[in-house]
PDB file of N, CA and C in Angstrom:
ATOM      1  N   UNK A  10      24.209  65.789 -12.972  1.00 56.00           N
ATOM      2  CA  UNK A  10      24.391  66.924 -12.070  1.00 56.00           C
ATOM      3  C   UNK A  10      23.958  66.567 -10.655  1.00 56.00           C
ATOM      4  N   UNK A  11      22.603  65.637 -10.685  1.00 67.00           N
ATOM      5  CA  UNK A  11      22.377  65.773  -9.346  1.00 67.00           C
ATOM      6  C   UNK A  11      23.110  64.584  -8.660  1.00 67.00           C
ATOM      7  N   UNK A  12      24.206  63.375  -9.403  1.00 83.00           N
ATOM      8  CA  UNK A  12      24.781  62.627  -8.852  1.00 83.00           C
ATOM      9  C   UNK A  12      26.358  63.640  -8.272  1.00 83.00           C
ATOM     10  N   UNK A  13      26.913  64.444  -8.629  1.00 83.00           N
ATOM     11  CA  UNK A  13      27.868  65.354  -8.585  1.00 83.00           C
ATOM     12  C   UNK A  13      27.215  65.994  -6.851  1.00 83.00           C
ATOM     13  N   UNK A  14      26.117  66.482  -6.504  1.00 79.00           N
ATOM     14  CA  UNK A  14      25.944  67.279  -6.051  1.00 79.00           C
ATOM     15  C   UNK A  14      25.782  66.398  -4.780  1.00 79.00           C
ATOM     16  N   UNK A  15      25.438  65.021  -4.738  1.00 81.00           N
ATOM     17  CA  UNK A  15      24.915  64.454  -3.534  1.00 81.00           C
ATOM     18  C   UNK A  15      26.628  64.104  -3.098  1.00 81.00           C
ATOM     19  N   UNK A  16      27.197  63.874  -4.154  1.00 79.00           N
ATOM     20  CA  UNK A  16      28.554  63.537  -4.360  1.00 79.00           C
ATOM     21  C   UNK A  16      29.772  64.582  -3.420  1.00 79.00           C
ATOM     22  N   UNK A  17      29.215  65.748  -3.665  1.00 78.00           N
ATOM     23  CA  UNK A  17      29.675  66.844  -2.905  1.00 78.00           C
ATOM     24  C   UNK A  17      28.836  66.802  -1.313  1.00 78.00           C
ATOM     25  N   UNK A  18      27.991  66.474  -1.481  1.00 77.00           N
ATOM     26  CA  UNK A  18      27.360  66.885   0.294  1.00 77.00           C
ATOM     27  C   UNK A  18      27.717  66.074   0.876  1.00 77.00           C
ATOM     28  N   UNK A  19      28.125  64.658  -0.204  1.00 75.00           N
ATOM     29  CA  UNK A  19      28.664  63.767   1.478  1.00 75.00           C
ATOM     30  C   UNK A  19      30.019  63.671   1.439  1.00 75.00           C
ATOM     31  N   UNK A  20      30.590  63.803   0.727  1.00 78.00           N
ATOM     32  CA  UNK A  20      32.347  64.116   0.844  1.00 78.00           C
ATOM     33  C   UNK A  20      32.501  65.606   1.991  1.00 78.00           C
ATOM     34  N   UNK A  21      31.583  66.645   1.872  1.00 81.00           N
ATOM     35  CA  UNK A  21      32.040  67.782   2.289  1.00 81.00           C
ATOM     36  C   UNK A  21      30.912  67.894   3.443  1.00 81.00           C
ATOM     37  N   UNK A  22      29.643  68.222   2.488  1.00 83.00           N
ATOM     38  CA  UNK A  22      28.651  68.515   3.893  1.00 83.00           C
ATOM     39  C   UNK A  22      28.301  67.559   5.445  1.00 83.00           C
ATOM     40  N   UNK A  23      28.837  66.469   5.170  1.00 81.00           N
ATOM     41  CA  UNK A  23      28.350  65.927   5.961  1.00 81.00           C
ATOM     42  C   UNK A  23      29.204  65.615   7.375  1.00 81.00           C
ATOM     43  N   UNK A  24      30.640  65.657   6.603  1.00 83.00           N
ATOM     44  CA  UNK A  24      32.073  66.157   7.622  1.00 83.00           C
ATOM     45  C   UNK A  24      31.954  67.316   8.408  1.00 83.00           C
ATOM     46  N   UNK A  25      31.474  68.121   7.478  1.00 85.00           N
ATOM     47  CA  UNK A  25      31.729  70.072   8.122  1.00 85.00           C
ATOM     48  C   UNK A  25      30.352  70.586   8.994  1.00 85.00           C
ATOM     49  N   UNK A  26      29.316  69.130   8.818  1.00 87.00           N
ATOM     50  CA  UNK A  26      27.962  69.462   9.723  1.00 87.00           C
ATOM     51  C   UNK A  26      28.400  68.780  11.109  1.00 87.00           C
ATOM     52  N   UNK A  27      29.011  67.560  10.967  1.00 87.00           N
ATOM     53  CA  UNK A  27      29.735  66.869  12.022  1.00 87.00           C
ATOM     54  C   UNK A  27      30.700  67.698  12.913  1.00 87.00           C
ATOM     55  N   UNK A  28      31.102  68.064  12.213  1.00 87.00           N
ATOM     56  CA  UNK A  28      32.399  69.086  12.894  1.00 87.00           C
ATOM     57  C   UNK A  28      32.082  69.934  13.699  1.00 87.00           C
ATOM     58  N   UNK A  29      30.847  71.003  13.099  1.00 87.00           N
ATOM     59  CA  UNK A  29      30.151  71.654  13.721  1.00 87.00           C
ATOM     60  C   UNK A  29      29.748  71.171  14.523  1.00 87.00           C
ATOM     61  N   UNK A  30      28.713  70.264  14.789  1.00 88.00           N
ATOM     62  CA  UNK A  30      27.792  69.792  16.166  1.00 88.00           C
ATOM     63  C   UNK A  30      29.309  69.410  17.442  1.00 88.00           C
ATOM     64  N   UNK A  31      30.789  68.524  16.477  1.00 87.00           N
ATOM     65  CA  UNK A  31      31.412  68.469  17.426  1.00 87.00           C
ATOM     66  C   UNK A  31      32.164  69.664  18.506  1.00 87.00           C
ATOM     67  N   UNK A  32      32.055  70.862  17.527  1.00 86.00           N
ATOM     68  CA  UNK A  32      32.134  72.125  18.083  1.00 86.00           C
ATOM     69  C   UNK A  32      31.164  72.491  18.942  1.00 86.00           C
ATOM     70  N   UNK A  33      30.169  72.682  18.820  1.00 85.00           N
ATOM     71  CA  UNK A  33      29.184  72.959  19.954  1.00 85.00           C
ATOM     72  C   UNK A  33      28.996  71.949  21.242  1.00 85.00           C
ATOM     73  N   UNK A  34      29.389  70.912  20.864  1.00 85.00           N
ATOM     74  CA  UNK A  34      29.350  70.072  22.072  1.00 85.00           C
ATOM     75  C   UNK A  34      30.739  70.320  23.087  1.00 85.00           C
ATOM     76  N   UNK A  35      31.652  70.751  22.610  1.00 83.00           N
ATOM     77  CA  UNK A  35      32.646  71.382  23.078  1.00 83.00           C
ATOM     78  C   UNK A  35      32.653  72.534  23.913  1.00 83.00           C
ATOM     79  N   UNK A  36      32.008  73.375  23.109  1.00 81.00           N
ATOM     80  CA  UNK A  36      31.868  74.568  23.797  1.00 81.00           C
ATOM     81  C   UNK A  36      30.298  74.424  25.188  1.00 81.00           C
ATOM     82  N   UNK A  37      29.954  73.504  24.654  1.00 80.00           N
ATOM     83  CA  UNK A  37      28.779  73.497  25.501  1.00 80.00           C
ATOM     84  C   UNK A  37      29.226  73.352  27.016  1.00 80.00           C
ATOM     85  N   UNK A  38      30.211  72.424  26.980  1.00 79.00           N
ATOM     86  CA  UNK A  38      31.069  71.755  28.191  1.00 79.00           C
ATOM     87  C   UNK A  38      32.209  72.222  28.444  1.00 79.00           C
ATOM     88  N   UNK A  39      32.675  73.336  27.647  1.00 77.00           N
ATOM     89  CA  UNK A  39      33.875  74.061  28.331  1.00 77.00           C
ATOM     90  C   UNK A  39      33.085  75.832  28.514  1.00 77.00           C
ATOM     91  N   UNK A  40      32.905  76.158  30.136  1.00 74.00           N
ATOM     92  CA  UNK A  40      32.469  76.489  30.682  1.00 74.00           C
ATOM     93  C   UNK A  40      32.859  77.911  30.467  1.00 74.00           C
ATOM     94  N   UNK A  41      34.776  77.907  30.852  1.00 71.00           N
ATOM     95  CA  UNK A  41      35.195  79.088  30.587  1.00 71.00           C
ATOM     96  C   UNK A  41      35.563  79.744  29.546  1.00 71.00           C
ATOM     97  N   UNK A  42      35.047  79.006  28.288  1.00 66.00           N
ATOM     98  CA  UNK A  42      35.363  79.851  26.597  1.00 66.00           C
ATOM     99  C   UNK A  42      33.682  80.002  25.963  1.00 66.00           C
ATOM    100  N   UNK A  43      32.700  80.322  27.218  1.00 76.00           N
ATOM    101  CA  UNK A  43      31.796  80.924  26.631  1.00 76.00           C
ATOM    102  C   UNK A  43      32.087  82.543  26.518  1.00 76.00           C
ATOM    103  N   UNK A  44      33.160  82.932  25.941  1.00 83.00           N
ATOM    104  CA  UNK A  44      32.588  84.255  25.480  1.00 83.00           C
ATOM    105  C   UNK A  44      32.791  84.561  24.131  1.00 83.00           C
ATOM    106  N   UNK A  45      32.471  85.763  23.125  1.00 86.00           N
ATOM    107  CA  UNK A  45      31.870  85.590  22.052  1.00 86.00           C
ATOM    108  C   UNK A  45      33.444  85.156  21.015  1.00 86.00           C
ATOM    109  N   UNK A  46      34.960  86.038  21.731  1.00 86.00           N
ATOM    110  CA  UNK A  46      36.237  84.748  21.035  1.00 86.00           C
ATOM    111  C   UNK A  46      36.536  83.861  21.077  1.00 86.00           C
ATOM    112  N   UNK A  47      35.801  83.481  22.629  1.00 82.00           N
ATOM    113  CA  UNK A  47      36.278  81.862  22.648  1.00 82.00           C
ATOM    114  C   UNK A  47      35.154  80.911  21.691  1.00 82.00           C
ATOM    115  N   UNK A  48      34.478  81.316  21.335  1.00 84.00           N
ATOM    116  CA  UNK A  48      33.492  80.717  20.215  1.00 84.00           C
ATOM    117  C   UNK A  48      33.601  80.683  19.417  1.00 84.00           C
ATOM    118  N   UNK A  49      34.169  82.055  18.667  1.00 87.00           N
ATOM    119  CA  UNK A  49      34.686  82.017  17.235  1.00 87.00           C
ATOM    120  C   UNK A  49      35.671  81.268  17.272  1.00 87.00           C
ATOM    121  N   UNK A  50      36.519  81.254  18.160  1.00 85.00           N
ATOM    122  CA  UNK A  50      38.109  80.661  17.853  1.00 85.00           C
ATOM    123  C   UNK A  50      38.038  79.425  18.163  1.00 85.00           C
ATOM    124  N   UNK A  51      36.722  78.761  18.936  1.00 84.00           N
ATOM    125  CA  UNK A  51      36.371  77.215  18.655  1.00 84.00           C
ATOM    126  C   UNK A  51      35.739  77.036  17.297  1.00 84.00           C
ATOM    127  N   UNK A  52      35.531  77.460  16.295  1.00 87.00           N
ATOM    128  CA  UNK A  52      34.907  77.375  15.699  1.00 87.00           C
ATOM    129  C   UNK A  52      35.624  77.383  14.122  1.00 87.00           C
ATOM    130  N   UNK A  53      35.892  78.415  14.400  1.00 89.00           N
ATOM    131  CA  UNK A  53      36.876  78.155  13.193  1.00 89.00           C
ATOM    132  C   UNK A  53      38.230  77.552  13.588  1.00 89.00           C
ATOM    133  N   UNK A  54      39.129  77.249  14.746  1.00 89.00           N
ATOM    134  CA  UNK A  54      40.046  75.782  14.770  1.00 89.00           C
ATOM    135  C   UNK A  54      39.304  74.725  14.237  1.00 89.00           C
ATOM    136  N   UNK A  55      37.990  74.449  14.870  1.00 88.00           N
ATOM    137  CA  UNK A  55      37.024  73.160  15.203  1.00 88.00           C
ATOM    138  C   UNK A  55      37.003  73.009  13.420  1.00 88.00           C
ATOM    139  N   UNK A  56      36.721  73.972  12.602  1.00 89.00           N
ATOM    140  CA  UNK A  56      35.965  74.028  10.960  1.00 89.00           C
ATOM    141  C   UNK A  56      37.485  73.951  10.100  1.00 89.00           C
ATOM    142  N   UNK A  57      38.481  74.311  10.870  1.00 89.00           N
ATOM    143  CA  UNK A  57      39.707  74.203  10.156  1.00 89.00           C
ATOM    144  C   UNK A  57      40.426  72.826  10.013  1.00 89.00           C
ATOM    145  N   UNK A  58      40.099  72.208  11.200  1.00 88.00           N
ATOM    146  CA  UNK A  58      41.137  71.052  11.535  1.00 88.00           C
ATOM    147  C   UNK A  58      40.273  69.960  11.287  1.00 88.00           C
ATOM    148  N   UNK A  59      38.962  70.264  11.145  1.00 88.00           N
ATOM    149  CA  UNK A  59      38.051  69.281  10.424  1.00 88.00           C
ATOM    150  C   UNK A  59      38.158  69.125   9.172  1.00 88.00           C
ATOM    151  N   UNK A  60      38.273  69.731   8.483  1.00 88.00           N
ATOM    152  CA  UNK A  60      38.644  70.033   6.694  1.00 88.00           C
ATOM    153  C   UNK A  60      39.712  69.647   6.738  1.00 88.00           C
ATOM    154  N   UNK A  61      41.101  69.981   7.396  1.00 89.00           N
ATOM    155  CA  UNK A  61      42.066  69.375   7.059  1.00 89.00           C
ATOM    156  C   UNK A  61      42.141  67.728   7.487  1.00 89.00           C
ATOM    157  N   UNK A  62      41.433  66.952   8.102  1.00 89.00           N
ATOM    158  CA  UNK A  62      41.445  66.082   8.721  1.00 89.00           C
ATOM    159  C   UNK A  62      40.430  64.884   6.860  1.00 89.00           C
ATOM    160  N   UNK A  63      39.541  65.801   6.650  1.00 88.00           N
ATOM    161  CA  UNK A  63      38.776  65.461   5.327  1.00 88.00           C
ATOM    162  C   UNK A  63      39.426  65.395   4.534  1.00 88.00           C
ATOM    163  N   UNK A  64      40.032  66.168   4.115  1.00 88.00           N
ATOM    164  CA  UNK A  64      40.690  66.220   3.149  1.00 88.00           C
ATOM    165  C   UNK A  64      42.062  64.908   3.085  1.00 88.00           C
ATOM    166  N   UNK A  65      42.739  65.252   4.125  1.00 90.00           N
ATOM    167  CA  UNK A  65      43.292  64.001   4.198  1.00 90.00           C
ATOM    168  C   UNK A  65      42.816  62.372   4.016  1.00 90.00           C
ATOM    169  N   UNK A  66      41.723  62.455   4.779  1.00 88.00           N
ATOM    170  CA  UNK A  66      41.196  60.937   5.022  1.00 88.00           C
ATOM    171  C   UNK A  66      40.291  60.882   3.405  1.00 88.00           C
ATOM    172  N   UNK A  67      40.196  61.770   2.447  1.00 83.00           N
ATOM    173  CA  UNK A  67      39.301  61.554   1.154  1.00 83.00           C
ATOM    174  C   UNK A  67      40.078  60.813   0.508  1.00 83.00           C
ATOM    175  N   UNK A  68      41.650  60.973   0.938  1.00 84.00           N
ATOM    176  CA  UNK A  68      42.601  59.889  -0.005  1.00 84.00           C
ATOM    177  C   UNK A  68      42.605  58.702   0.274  1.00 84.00           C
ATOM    178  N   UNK A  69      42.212  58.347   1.499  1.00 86.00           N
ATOM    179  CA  UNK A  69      42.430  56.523   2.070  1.00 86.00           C
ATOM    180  C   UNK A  69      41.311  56.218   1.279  1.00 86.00           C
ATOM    181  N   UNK A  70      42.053  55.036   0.527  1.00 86.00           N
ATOM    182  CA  UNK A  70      41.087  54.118  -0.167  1.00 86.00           C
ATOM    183  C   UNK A  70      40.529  53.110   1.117  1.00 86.00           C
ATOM    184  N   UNK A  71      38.854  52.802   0.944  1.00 87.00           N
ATOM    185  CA  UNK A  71      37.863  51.974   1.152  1.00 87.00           C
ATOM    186  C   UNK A  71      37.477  52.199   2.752  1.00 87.00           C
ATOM    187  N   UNK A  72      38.007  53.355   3.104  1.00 84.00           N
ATOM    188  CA  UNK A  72      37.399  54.047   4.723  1.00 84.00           C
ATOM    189  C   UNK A  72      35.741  54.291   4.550  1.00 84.00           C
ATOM    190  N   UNK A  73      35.034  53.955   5.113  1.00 85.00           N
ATOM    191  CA  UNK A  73      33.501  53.777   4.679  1.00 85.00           C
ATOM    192  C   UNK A  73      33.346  55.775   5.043  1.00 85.00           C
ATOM    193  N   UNK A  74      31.764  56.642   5.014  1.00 80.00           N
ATOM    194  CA  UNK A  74      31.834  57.925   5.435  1.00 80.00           C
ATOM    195  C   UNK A  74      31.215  57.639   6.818  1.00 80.00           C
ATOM    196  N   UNK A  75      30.910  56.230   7.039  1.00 84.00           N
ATOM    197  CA  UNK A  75      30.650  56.737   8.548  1.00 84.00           C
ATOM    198  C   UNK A  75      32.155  57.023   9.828  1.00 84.00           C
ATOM    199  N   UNK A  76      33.023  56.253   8.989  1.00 88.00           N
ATOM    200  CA  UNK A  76      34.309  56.121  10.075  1.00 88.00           C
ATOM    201  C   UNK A  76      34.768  57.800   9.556  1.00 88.00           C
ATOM    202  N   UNK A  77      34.986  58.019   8.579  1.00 87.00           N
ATOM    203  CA  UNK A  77      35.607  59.216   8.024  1.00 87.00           C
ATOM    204  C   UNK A  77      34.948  60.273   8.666  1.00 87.00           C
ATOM    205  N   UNK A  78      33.483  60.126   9.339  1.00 86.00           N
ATOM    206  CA  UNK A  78      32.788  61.203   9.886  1.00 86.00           C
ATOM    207  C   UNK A  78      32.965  61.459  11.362  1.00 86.00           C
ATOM    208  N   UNK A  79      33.457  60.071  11.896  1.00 88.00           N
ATOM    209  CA  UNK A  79      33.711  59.712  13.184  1.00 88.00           C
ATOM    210  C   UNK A  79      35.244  60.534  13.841  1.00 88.00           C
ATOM    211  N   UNK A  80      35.940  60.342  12.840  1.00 91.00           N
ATOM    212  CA  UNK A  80      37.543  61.143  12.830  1.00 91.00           C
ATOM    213  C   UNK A  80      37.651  62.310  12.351  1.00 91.00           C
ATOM    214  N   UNK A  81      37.003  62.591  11.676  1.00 89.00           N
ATOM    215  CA  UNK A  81      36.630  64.250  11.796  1.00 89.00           C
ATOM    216  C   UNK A  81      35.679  64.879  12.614  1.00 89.00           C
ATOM    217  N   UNK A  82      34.590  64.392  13.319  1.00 88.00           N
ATOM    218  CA  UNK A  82      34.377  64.567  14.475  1.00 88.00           C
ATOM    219  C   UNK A  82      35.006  64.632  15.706  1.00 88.00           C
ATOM    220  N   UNK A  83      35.813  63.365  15.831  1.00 91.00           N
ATOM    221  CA  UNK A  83      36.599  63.377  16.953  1.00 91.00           C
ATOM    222  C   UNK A  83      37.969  64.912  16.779  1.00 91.00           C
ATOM    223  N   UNK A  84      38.368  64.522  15.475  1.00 90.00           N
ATOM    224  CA  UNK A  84      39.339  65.723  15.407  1.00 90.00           C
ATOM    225  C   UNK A  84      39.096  67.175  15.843  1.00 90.00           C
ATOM    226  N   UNK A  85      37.752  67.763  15.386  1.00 88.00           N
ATOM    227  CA  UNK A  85      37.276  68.323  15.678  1.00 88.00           C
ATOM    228  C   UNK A  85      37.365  68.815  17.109  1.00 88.00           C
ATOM    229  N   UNK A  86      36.935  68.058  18.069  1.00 88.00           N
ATOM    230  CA  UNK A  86      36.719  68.363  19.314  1.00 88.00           C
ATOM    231  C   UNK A  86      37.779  68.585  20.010  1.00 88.00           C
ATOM    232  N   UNK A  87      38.716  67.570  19.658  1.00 89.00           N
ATOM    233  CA  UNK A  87      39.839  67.427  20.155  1.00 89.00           C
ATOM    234  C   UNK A  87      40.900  68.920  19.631  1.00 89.00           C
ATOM    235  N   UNK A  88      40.707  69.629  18.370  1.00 87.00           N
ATOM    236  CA  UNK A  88      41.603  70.520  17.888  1.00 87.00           C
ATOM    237  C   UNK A  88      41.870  71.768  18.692  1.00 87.00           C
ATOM    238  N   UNK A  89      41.468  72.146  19.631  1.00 84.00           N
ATOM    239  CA  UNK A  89      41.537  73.147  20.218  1.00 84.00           C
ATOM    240  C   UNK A  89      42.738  73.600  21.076  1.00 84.00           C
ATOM    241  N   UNK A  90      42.328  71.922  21.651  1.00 85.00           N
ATOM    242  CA  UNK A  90      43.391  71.522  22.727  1.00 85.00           C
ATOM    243  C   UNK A  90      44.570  71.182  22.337  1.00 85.00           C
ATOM    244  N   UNK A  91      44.494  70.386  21.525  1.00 85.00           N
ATOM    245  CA  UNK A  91      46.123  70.052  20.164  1.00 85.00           C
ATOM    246  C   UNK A  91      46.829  71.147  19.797  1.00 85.00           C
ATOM    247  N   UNK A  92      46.495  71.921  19.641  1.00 85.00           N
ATOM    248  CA  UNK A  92      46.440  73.974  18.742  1.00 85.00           C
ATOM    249  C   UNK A  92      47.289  74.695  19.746  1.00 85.00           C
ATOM    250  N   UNK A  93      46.580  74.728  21.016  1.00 85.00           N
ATOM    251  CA  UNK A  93      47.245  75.366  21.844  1.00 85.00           C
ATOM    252  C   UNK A  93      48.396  74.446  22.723  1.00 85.00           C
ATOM    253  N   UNK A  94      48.197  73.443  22.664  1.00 89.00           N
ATOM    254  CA  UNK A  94      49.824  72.423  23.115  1.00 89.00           C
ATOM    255  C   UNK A  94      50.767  72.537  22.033  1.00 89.00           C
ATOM    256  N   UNK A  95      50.603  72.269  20.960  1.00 88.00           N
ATOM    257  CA  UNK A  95      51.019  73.000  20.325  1.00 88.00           C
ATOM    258  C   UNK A  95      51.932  74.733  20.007  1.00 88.00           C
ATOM    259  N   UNK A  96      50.777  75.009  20.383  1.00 90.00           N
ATOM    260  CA  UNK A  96      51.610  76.462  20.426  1.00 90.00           C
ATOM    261  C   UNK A  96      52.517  76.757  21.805  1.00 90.00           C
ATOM    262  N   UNK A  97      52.172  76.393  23.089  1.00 91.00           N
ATOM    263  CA  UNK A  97      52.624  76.106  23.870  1.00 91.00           C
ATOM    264  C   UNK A  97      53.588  75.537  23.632  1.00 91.00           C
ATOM    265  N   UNK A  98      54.020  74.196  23.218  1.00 88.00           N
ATOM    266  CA  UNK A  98      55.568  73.579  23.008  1.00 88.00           C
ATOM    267  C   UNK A  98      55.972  74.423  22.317  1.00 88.00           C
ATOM    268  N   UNK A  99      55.691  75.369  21.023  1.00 89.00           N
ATOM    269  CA  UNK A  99      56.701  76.508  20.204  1.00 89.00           C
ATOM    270  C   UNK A  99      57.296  77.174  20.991  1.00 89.00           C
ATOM    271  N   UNK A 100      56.194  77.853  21.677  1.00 92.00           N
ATOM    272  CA  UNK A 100      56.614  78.881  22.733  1.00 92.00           C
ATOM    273  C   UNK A 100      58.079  78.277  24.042  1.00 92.00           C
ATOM    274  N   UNK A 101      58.014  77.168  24.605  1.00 87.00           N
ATOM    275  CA  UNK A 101      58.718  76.724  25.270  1.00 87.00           C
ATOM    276  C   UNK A 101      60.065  76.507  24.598  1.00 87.00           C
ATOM    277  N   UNK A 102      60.173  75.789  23.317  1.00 86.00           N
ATOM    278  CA  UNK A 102      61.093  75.587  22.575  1.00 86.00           C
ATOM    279  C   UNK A 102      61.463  76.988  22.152  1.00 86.00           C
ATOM    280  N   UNK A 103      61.387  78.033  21.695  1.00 89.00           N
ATOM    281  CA  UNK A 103      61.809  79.446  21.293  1.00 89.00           C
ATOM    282  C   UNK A 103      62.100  80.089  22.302  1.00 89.00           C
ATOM    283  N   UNK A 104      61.345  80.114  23.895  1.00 89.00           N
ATOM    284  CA  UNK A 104      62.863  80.412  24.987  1.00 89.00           C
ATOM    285  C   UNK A 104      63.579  80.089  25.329  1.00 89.00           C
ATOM    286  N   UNK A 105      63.843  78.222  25.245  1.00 86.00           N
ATOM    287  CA  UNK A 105      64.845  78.044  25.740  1.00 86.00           C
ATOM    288  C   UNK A 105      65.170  76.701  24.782  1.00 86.00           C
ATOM    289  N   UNK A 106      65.398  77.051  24.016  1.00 82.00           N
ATOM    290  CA  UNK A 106      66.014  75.521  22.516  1.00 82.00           C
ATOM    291  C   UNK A 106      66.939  75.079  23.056  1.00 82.00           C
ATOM    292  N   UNK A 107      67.717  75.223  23.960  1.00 81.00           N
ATOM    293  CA  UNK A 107      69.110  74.370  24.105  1.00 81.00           C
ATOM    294  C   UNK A 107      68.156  72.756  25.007  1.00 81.00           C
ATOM    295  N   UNK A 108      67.044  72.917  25.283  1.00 78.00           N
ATOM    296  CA  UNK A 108      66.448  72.254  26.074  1.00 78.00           C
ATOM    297  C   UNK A 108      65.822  70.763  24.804  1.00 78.00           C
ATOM    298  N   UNK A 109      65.674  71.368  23.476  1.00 76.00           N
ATOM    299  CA  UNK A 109      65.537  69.941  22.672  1.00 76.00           C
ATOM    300  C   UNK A 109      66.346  70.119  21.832  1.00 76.00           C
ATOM    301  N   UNK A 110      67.792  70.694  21.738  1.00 77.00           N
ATOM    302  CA  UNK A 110      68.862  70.308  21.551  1.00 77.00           C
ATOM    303  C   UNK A 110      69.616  68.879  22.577  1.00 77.00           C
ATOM    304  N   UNK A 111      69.668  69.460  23.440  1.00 78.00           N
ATOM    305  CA  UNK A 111      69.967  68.000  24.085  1.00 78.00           C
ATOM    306  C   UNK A 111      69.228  67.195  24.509  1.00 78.00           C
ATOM    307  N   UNK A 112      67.960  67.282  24.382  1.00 74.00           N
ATOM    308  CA  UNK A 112      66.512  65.605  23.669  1.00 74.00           C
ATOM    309  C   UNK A 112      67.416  65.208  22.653  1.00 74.00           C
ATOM    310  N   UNK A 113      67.814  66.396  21.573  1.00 76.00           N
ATOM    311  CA  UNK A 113      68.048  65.188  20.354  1.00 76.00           C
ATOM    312  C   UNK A 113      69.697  64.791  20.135  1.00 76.00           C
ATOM    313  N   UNK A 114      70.258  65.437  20.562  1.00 79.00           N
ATOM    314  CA  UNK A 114      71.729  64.818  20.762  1.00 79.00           C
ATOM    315  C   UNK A 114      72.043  63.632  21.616  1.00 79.00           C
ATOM    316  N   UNK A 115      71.303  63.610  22.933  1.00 78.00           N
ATOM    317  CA  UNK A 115      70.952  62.624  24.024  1.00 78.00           C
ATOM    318  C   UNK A 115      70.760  61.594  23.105  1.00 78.00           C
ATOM    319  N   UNK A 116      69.837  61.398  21.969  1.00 64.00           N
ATOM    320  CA  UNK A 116      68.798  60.404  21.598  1.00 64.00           C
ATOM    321  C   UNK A 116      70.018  59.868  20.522  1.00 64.00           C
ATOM    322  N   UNK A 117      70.780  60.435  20.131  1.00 58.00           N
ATOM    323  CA  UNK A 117      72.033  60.214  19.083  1.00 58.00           C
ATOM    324  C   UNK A 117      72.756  59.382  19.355  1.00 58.00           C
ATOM    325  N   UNK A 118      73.235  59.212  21.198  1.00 53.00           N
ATOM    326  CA  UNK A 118      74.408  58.699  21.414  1.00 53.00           C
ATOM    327  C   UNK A 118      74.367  57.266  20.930  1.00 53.00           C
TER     328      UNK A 118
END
């Protein structure tokens, strides 16, 4: 039981404590999302895209947990900004699609 359990804190706890600190260091230094949504909504992107980032990298065989902690850290910090470019390109593409319609017809010839 207690090999299961250490087994669990460093597959999980030790990603999602990382993640966290990479969240707060984020918010520490972005000036204008101190208010109490821009915190939550760093926080849970930051706790979302870290887990998904774990979860993924639990499948690569022989990634040591310090690199695996390093890329979910980095992901982390970085997810906020990805999220909303992201949503941003949707948004651009849904007013005006004829615009990567011809990106990808262009790219055809």
């Amino acid at each position: 039981m207690r090999n299961e359990a250490e087994r669990l804190a460093i597959q999980w706890g030790v990603p999602i404590a990382i993640a966290l600190v990479a969240v707060a260091v984020r918010l520490l230094f972005s000036v204008n999302r101190l208010t109490l949504l821009g915190i939550a909504r760093g926080v849970t992107v930051g706790l979302f895209v870290g887990s998904m980032v774990n979860l993924y990298l639990g499948d690569v065989d022989g990634m040591s947990d310090g690199t695996r902690g390093a890329i979910v850290g980095v992901s982390a910090v970085l997810a906020e900004d990805l999220i909303m470019a992201l949503l941003a390109f949707g948004k651009r593409i849904r007013e005006q699609p004829e615009t990567l319609l011809d990106v990808i017809f262009r790219g055809k010839r």
